[in-house]
PDB file of C-alpha atoms in Angstrom:
ATOM      1  CA  MET J   1       0.000   0.000   0.000  1.00  0.00           C
ATOM      2  CA  THR J   2       1.330   3.408  -0.996  1.00  0.00           C
ATOM      3  CA  ILE J   3       1.020   5.983   1.774  1.00  0.00           C
ATOM      4  CA  GLU J   4       0.783   9.612   0.729  1.00  0.00           C
ATOM      5  CA  LEU J   5       2.977  11.831   2.906  1.00  0.00           C
ATOM      6  CA  ASP J   6       2.857  15.540   3.657  1.00  0.00           C
ATOM      7  CA  SER J   7       5.835  17.895   3.335  1.00  0.00           C
ATOM      8  CA  TYR J   8       7.042  16.895   6.820  1.00  0.00           C
ATOM      9  CA  GLY J   9       6.975  13.178   6.080  1.00  0.00           C
ATOM     10  CA  PHE J  10       3.746  12.377   7.946  1.00  0.00           C
ATOM     11  CA  PRO J  11       0.869  10.398   6.412  1.00  0.00           C
ATOM     12  CA  ARG J  12      -1.919  12.621   5.082  1.00  0.00           C
ATOM     13  CA  THR J  13      -4.363  11.542   7.765  1.00  0.00           C
ATOM     14  CA  SER J  14      -4.520  11.880  11.548  1.00  0.00           C
ATOM     15  CA  GLY J  15      -2.940   9.603  14.113  1.00  0.00           C
ATOM     16  CA  ILE J  16      -0.209   9.268  16.710  1.00  0.00           C
ATOM     17  CA  PHE J  17       3.531   9.026  16.281  1.00  0.00           C
ATOM     18  CA  GLU J  18       6.776   8.392  18.117  1.00  0.00           C
ATOM     19  CA  THR J  19      10.138   9.923  17.225  1.00  0.00           C
ATOM     20  CA  ILE J  20      13.103   7.903  18.439  1.00  0.00           C
ATOM     21  CA  LYS J  21      16.815   8.629  18.284  1.00  0.00           C
ATOM     22  CA  THR J  22      19.068   5.856  17.013  1.00  0.00           C
ATOM     23  CA  ILE J  23      22.800   5.369  17.402  1.00  0.00           C
ATOM     24  CA  ASP J  24      24.441   2.988  14.911  1.00  0.00           C
ATOM     25  CA  GLY J  25      21.045   1.450  14.206  1.00  0.00           C
ATOM     26  CA  LYS J  26      20.127   0.988  17.871  1.00  0.00           C
ATOM     27  CA  PRO J  27      17.084   2.881  19.220  1.00  0.00           C
ATOM     28  CA  ILE J  28      17.043   4.763  22.511  1.00  0.00           C
ATOM     29  CA  ALA J  29      14.201   4.062  24.970  1.00  0.00           C
ATOM     30  CA  LEU J  30      12.166   2.049  22.462  1.00  0.00           C
ATOM     31  CA  ALA J  31      10.184   0.287  25.206  1.00  0.00           C
ATOM     32  CA  ARG J  32       9.146   3.603  26.765  1.00  0.00           C
ATOM     33  CA  HIS J  33       8.089   4.964  23.381  1.00  0.00           C
ATOM     34  CA  MET J  34       5.992   1.888  22.639  1.00  0.00           C
ATOM     35  CA  ARG J  35       4.304   2.065  26.052  1.00  0.00           C
ATOM     36  CA  ARG J  36       3.355   5.690  25.375  1.00  0.00           C
ATOM     37  CA  ALA J  37       2.037   4.790  21.916  1.00  0.00           C
ATOM     38  CA  LEU J  38      -0.026   1.925  23.354  1.00  0.00           C
ATOM     39  CA  THR J  39      -1.504   4.213  26.016  1.00  0.00           C
ATOM     40  CA  SER J  40      -2.405   6.908  23.494  1.00  0.00           C
ATOM     41  CA  ALA J  41      -3.812   4.381  21.031  1.00  0.00           C
ATOM     42  CA  ALA J  42      -6.066   2.879  23.704  1.00  0.00           C
ATOM     43  CA  GLU J  43      -7.342   6.299  24.777  1.00  0.00           C
ATOM     44  CA  LEU J  44      -7.887   7.520  21.201  1.00  0.00           C
ATOM     45  CA  GLY J  45      -9.375   4.305  19.838  1.00  0.00           C
ATOM     46  CA  ILE J  46      -6.529   3.544  17.426  1.00  0.00           C
ATOM     47  CA  THR J  47      -5.740  -0.107  16.708  1.00  0.00           C
ATOM     48  CA  LEU J  48      -2.006  -0.824  16.540  1.00  0.00           C
ATOM     49  CA  PRO J  49      -0.355  -3.672  14.625  1.00  0.00           C
ATOM     50  CA  ASP J  50       0.695  -6.634  16.752  1.00  0.00           C
ATOM     51  CA  GLU J  51       3.978  -6.302  18.624  1.00  0.00           C
ATOM     52  CA  GLU J  52       5.794  -8.950  16.575  1.00  0.00           C
ATOM     53  CA  SER J  53       4.863  -7.253  13.291  1.00  0.00           C
ATOM     54  CA  ILE J  54       6.223  -3.939  14.547  1.00  0.00           C
ATOM     55  CA  ARG J  55       9.412  -5.593  15.813  1.00  0.00           C
ATOM     56  CA  VAL J  56      10.060  -7.355  12.490  1.00  0.00           C
ATOM     57  CA  GLN J  57       9.601  -4.169  10.471  1.00  0.00           C
ATOM     58  CA  LEU J  58      11.791  -2.229  12.885  1.00  0.00           C
ATOM     59  CA  SER J  59      14.556  -4.816  12.616  1.00  0.00           C
ATOM     60  CA  GLU J  60      14.417  -4.763   8.818  1.00  0.00           C
ATOM     61  CA  VAL J  61      14.558  -0.972   8.577  1.00  0.00           C
ATOM     62  CA  LEU J  62      17.286  -0.532  11.183  1.00  0.00           C
ATOM     63  CA  SER J  63      19.493  -3.256   9.701  1.00  0.00           C
ATOM     64  CA  SER J  64      19.173  -1.887   6.166  1.00  0.00           C
ATOM     65  CA  GLN J  65      19.404   1.829   6.999  1.00  0.00           C
ATOM     66  CA  LYS J  66      22.182   2.310   9.515  1.00  0.00           C
ATOM     67  CA  PHE J  67      23.268   5.818  10.441  1.00  0.00           C
ATOM     68  CA  ALA J  68      25.752   7.016  13.036  1.00  0.00           C
ATOM     69  CA  THR J  69      22.832   9.036  14.402  1.00  0.00           C
ATOM     70  CA  GLY J  70      19.318   8.553  13.097  1.00  0.00           C
ATOM     71  CA  ARG J  71      15.727   9.690  13.519  1.00  0.00           C
ATOM     72  CA  LEU J  72      13.283   6.813  13.630  1.00  0.00           C
ATOM     73  CA  ARG J  73       9.621   7.779  13.244  1.00  0.00           C
ATOM     74  CA  LEU J  74       6.684   5.445  13.832  1.00  0.00           C
ATOM     75  CA  CYS J  75       3.260   6.709  12.700  1.00  0.00           C
ATOM     76  CA  PHE J  76       0.055   4.908  13.637  1.00  0.00           C
ATOM     77  CA  ALA J  77      -3.517   5.479  12.455  1.00  0.00           C
ATOM     78  CA  ASP J  78      -6.459   3.136  11.983  1.00  0.00           C
ATOM     79  CA  GLY J  79      -5.360   0.607   9.389  1.00  0.00           C
ATOM     80  CA  LEU J  80      -1.998   2.318   8.895  1.00  0.00           C
ATOM     81  CA  PHE J  81       1.551   1.881  10.171  1.00  0.00           C
ATOM     82  CA  HIS J  82       4.274   3.998   8.577  1.00  0.00           C
ATOM     83  CA  LEU J  83       7.910   3.635   9.564  1.00  0.00           C
ATOM     84  CA  SER J  84      10.809   5.841   8.457  1.00  0.00           C
ATOM     85  CA  HIS J  85      14.460   6.122   9.441  1.00  0.00           C
ATOM     86  CA  ASP J  86      16.560   9.097   8.370  1.00  0.00           C
ATOM     87  CA  GLU J  87      19.979  10.444   9.186  1.00  0.00           C
ATOM     88  CA  PHE J  88      19.950  13.032  11.964  1.00  0.00           C
ATOM     89  CA  GLU J  89      22.531  15.725  12.566  1.00  0.00           C
ATOM     90  CA  GLU J  90      23.375  16.126  16.242  1.00  0.00           C
ATOM     91  CA  LEU J  91      22.594  19.523  17.760  1.00  0.00           C
ATOM     92  CA  GLN J  92      25.892  20.737  19.168  1.00  0.00           C
ATOM     93  CA  ALA J  93      25.280  24.350  20.207  1.00  0.00           C
ATOM     94  CA  PRO J  94      23.128  25.477  23.155  1.00  0.00           C
ATOM     95  CA  SER J  95      19.648  26.699  22.244  1.00  0.00           C
ATOM     96  CA  ASN J  96      18.340  30.270  22.172  1.00  0.00           C
ATOM     97  CA  LEU J  97      14.646  30.652  23.011  1.00  0.00           C
ATOM     98  CA  ASN J  98      12.010  33.341  22.904  1.00  0.00           C
ATOM     99  CA  PHE J  99       8.386  33.365  24.058  1.00  0.00           C
ATOM    100  CA  TYR J 100       5.492  32.656  21.749  1.00  0.00           C
ATOM    101  CA  SER J 101       3.075  35.550  22.101  1.00  0.00           C
ATOM    102  CA  GLU J 102      -0.174  33.561  22.238  1.00  0.00           C
ATOM    103  CA  THR J 103      -1.530  30.891  24.563  1.00  0.00           C
ATOM    104  CA  VAL J 104      -1.039  27.378  23.179  1.00  0.00           C
ATOM    105  CA  THR J 105      -3.104  24.420  24.355  1.00  0.00           C
ATOM    106  CA  GLY J 106      -0.916  21.352  24.752  1.00  0.00           C
ATOM    107  CA  SER J 107      -1.805  17.686  24.294  1.00  0.00           C
ATOM    108  CA  ILE J 108      -0.945  14.601  26.313  1.00  0.00           C
ATOM    109  CA  HIS J 109      -0.856  12.632  23.048  1.00  0.00           C
ATOM    110  CA  LYS J 110       1.819  12.965  20.356  1.00  0.00           C
ATOM    111  CA  LYS J 111      -0.434  13.435  17.341  1.00  0.00           C
ATOM    112  CA  PHE J 112      -0.115  14.258  13.672  1.00  0.00           C
ATOM    113  CA  PRO J 113      -0.691  16.363  11.570  1.00  0.00           C
ATOM    114  CA  TYR J 114       2.141  18.257  13.269  1.00  0.00           C
ATOM    115  CA  ASP J 115       2.143  21.366  11.068  1.00  0.00           C
ATOM    116  CA  HIS J 116       1.153  23.688  13.911  1.00  0.00           C
ATOM    117  CA  ARG J 117       4.267  22.780  15.904  1.00  0.00           C
ATOM    118  CA  PHE J 118       6.575  23.249  12.939  1.00  0.00           C
ATOM    119  CA  ALA J 119       4.916  26.634  12.377  1.00  0.00           C
ATOM    120  CA  LEU J 120       5.910  27.626  15.927  1.00  0.00           C
ATOM    121  CA  ILE J 121       9.523  26.668  15.179  1.00  0.00           C
ATOM    122  CA  LYS J 122       9.449  28.739  11.994  1.00  0.00           C
ATOM    123  CA  SER J 123       8.043  31.705  13.915  1.00  0.00           C
ATOM    124  CA  ALA J 124      10.922  31.508  16.406  1.00  0.00           C
ATOM    125  CA  ARG J 125      13.554  31.124  13.690  1.00  0.00           C
ATOM    126  CA  ASP J 126      12.149  34.074  11.774  1.00  0.00           C
ATOM    127  CA  GLU J 127      13.001  36.146  14.859  1.00  0.00           C
ATOM    128  CA  GLY J 128      16.511  34.697  15.186  1.00  0.00           C
ATOM    129  CA  PHE J 129      15.806  32.013  17.812  1.00  0.00           C
ATOM    130  CA  ASP J 130      15.871  28.215  17.750  1.00  0.00           C
ATOM    131  CA  ASP J 131      12.572  27.481  19.482  1.00  0.00           C
ATOM    132  CA  CYS J 132       9.922  29.212  21.581  1.00  0.00           C
ATOM    133  CA  ILE J 133       8.635  28.776  25.120  1.00  0.00           C
ATOM    134  CA  LEU J 134       4.873  28.270  25.321  1.00  0.00           C
ATOM    135  CA  PHE J 135       2.488  29.139  28.138  1.00  0.00           C
ATOM    136  CA  ASN J 136      -1.096  28.282  29.068  1.00  0.00           C
ATOM    137  CA  ALA J 137      -4.146  30.355  30.010  1.00  0.00           C
ATOM    138  CA  LYS J 138      -2.882  30.600  33.610  1.00  0.00           C
ATOM    139  CA  ASN J 139       0.388  32.143  32.363  1.00  0.00           C
ATOM    140  CA  GLU J 140       2.239  28.985  33.365  1.00  0.00           C
ATOM    141  CA  ILE J 141       5.209  27.835  31.303  1.00  0.00           C
ATOM    142  CA  THR J 142       4.438  24.537  29.588  1.00  0.00           C
ATOM    143  CA  GLU J 143       6.975  23.396  26.986  1.00  0.00           C
ATOM    144  CA  THR J 144       8.513  24.549  23.714  1.00  0.00           C
ATOM    145  CA  ALA J 145       7.258  23.802  20.217  1.00  0.00           C
ATOM    146  CA  VAL J 146       8.922  20.381  20.140  1.00  0.00           C
ATOM    147  CA  SER J 147      10.562  19.798  23.535  1.00  0.00           C
ATOM    148  CA  ASN J 148       9.933  19.631  27.249  1.00  0.00           C
ATOM    149  CA  LEU J 149      11.698  22.044  29.589  1.00  0.00           C
ATOM    150  CA  VAL J 150      13.858  21.401  32.639  1.00  0.00           C
ATOM    151  CA  LEU J 151      14.806  24.599  34.477  1.00  0.00           C
ATOM    152  CA  LEU J 152      17.008  25.447  37.449  1.00  0.00           C
ATOM    153  CA  ILE J 153      15.134  27.846  39.744  1.00  0.00           C
ATOM    154  CA  ASP J 154      16.332  28.735  43.235  1.00  0.00           C
ATOM    155  CA  GLY J 155      18.839  25.890  43.124  1.00  0.00           C
ATOM    156  CA  THR J 156      16.296  23.184  42.214  1.00  0.00           C
ATOM    157  CA  TRP J 157      15.799  21.491  38.845  1.00  0.00           C
ATOM    158  CA  VAL J 158      12.093  21.609  37.971  1.00  0.00           C
ATOM    159  CA  THR J 159       9.795  20.798  35.060  1.00  0.00           C
ATOM    160  CA  PRO J 160       6.137  21.748  34.531  1.00  0.00           C
ATOM    161  CA  PRO J 161       3.432  19.166  35.360  1.00  0.00           C
ATOM    162  CA  ILE J 162       1.368  17.428  32.698  1.00  0.00           C
ATOM    163  CA  THR J 163      -1.675  19.235  34.121  1.00  0.00           C
ATOM    164  CA  SER J 164      -0.213  22.529  32.877  1.00  0.00           C
ATOM    165  CA  GLY J 165      -0.625  21.257  29.307  1.00  0.00           C
ATOM    166  CA  VAL J 166       2.563  19.316  28.712  1.00  0.00           C
ATOM    167  CA  LEU J 167       3.292  16.321  26.514  1.00  0.00           C
ATOM    168  CA  PRO J 168       4.505  13.471  28.764  1.00  0.00           C
ATOM    169  CA  GLY J 169       7.889  13.271  27.073  1.00  0.00           C
ATOM    170  CA  ILE J 170      10.119  10.218  27.312  1.00  0.00           C
ATOM    171  CA  VAL J 171      13.263  12.106  28.352  1.00  0.00           C
ATOM    172  CA  ARG J 172      11.187  14.238  30.746  1.00  0.00           C
ATOM    173  CA  ALA J 173      10.042  11.013  32.445  1.00  0.00           C
ATOM    174  CA  VAL J 174      13.627   9.780  32.781  1.00  0.00           C
ATOM    175  CA  ALA J 175      14.710  13.136  34.246  1.00  0.00           C
ATOM    176  CA  ILE J 176      11.950  12.894  36.860  1.00  0.00           C
ATOM    177  CA  GLU J 177      12.200   9.188  37.676  1.00  0.00           C
ATOM    178  CA  GLU J 178      15.965   8.721  37.555  1.00  0.00           C
ATOM    179  CA  CYS J 179      17.628  12.125  37.863  1.00  0.00           C
ATOM    180  CA  GLY J 180      15.871  13.929  40.714  1.00  0.00           C
ATOM    181  CA  VAL J 181      14.046  16.589  38.678  1.00  0.00           C
ATOM    182  CA  SER J 182      11.015  17.952  40.561  1.00  0.00           C
ATOM    183  CA  VAL J 183       7.581  18.644  39.073  1.00  0.00           C
ATOM    184  CA  ARG J 184       5.695  21.862  39.795  1.00  0.00           C
ATOM    185  CA  PRO J 185       3.898  24.680  37.960  1.00  0.00           C
ATOM    186  CA  ILE J 186       6.216  27.462  36.760  1.00  0.00           C
ATOM    187  CA  HIS J 187       4.610  30.889  36.372  1.00  0.00           C
ATOM    188  CA  ILE J 188       6.026  33.238  33.756  1.00  0.00           C
ATOM    189  CA  SER J 189       6.738  35.724  36.562  1.00  0.00           C
ATOM    190  CA  GLU J 190       9.528  33.323  37.602  1.00  0.00           C
ATOM    191  CA  VAL J 191      11.429  33.708  34.339  1.00  0.00           C
ATOM    192  CA  PRO J 192      13.927  36.227  35.817  1.00  0.00           C
ATOM    193  CA  GLU J 193      14.783  33.604  38.468  1.00  0.00           C
ATOM    194  CA  ILE J 194      15.764  30.905  35.956  1.00  0.00           C
ATOM    195  CA  GLN J 195      19.477  30.165  36.385  1.00  0.00           C
ATOM    196  CA  SER J 196      19.979  27.340  33.883  1.00  0.00           C
ATOM    197  CA  GLY J 197      17.883  25.153  31.654  1.00  0.00           C
ATOM    198  CA  PHE J 198      17.576  22.341  29.150  1.00  0.00           C
ATOM    199  CA  LEU J 199      15.412  21.396  26.247  1.00  0.00           C
ATOM    200  CA  VAL J 200      14.726  17.682  26.690  1.00  0.00           C
ATOM    201  CA  SER J 201      13.381  15.536  23.875  1.00  0.00           C
ATOM    202  CA  SER J 202      14.007  12.197  22.243  1.00  0.00           C
ATOM    203  CA  LEU J 203      16.305  13.695  19.601  1.00  0.00           C
ATOM    204  CA  ARG J 204      17.954  16.425  21.668  1.00  0.00           C
ATOM    205  CA  ILE J 205      18.156  14.256  24.822  1.00  0.00           C
ATOM    206  CA  ALA J 206      19.309  17.244  26.928  1.00  0.00           C
ATOM    207  CA  GLN J 207      20.293  20.428  25.084  1.00  0.00           C
ATOM    208  CA  PRO J 208      21.442  23.355  27.275  1.00  0.00           C
ATOM    209  CA  ILE J 209      19.659  26.692  26.917  1.00  0.00           C
ATOM    210  CA  ALA J 210      21.980  29.650  26.381  1.00  0.00           C
ATOM    211  CA  PHE J 211      19.441  32.492  26.203  1.00  0.00           C
ATOM    212  CA  ILE J 212      15.785  33.158  26.897  1.00  0.00           C
ATOM    213  CA  GLY J 213      15.218  36.322  24.925  1.00  0.00           C
ATOM    214  CA  ASP J 214      18.162  38.518  25.887  1.00  0.00           C
ATOM    215  CA  MET J 215      18.564  36.854  29.301  1.00  0.00           C
ATOM    216  CA  LYS J 216      21.720  34.735  29.405  1.00  0.00           C
ATOM    217  CA  LEU J 217      21.557  31.469  31.349  1.00  0.00           C
ATOM    218  CA  GLU J 218      24.437  29.692  33.039  1.00  0.00           C
ATOM    219  CA  ILE J 219      25.823  26.429  31.739  1.00  0.00           C
ATOM    220  CA  ALA J 220      27.619  25.532  34.946  1.00  0.00           C
ATOM    221  CA  GLN J 221      28.922  22.316  36.488  1.00  0.00           C
ATOM    222  CA  SER J 222      25.487  21.393  37.851  1.00  0.00           C
ATOM    223  CA  SER J 223      24.111  21.622  34.302  1.00  0.00           C
ATOM    224  CA  ARG J 224      26.827  19.389  32.907  1.00  0.00           C
ATOM    225  CA  GLU J 225      26.271  16.863  35.696  1.00  0.00           C
ATOM    226  CA  LEU J 226      22.521  16.670  35.062  1.00  0.00           C
ATOM    227  CA  GLU J 227      23.043  16.371  31.311  1.00  0.00           C
ATOM    228  CA  ALA J 228      25.511  13.524  31.820  1.00  0.00           C
ATOM    229  CA  LEU J 229      23.119  11.760  34.205  1.00  0.00           C
ATOM    230  CA  ILE J 230      20.179  12.002  31.805  1.00  0.00           C
ATOM    231  CA  ARG J 231      22.286  10.721  28.909  1.00  0.00           C
ATOM    232  CA  ALA J 232      23.612   7.850  31.037  1.00  0.00           C
ATOM    233  CA  HIS J 233      20.042   6.598  31.515  1.00  0.00           C
ATOM    234  CA  LEU J 234      19.295   6.741  27.776  1.00  0.00           C
ATOM    235  CA  GLN J 235      21.631   4.301  26.097  1.00  0.00           C
ATOM    236  CA  PRO J 236      20.807   2.679  22.715  1.00  0.00           C
ATOM    237  CA  VAL J 237      19.694  -0.958  22.721  1.00  0.00           C
ATOM    238  CA  SER J 238      19.476  -3.387  19.790  1.00  0.00           C
ATOM    239  CA  VAL J 239      16.073  -4.521  18.529  1.00  0.00           C
ATOM    240  CA  GLY J 240      15.499  -8.259  18.549  1.00  0.00           C
TER     241      GLY J 240
END
């Protein structure tokens, strides 16, 4: 079956997806990604292929398309499973962020079409930034266009709760469960108190934030230690 794709590589329908980083053909946190997909599929009424079918297709794609660093994308919709694996260029430099000027309602499910999120990235880049911080109707910080946030405020690493309108990201979960990151609402009035920060996502893993607007953040020893700890808990594992 030929699947028609949009300009971002997503099927021209609606569904859920997982984006997974690979190293030398080995995916990172595949089990966590599949658990999230299963949860979303059950809640949204999407029927997934059986586990063995997914595993076989994954093995075939990863063995035939090996990259030093790759982006594996799994898209699921009713009667559809689309798998792609492309080379991914590591993000080396710290990120510069601004604020998106309008309230954005987040989702607990990773859904496509994803055009609206790419439009947010374009908006930030048009203004000379890499990504934008989003906030909800309560003026609480939520996430960025394509990443969760981990911020150092008053000496404590914190991340916004899912109830603020945050995607339950895989790396976010690892940071909370394994690396001591606390969960609490973060009001935009606290922005001047942010000392350091990271964008955390499946591709970035943990990318330091250099600037929020014109406010420079520290990339100190505590930042490097947390980054190393997060990365240590996210090692690639072979499929099969």
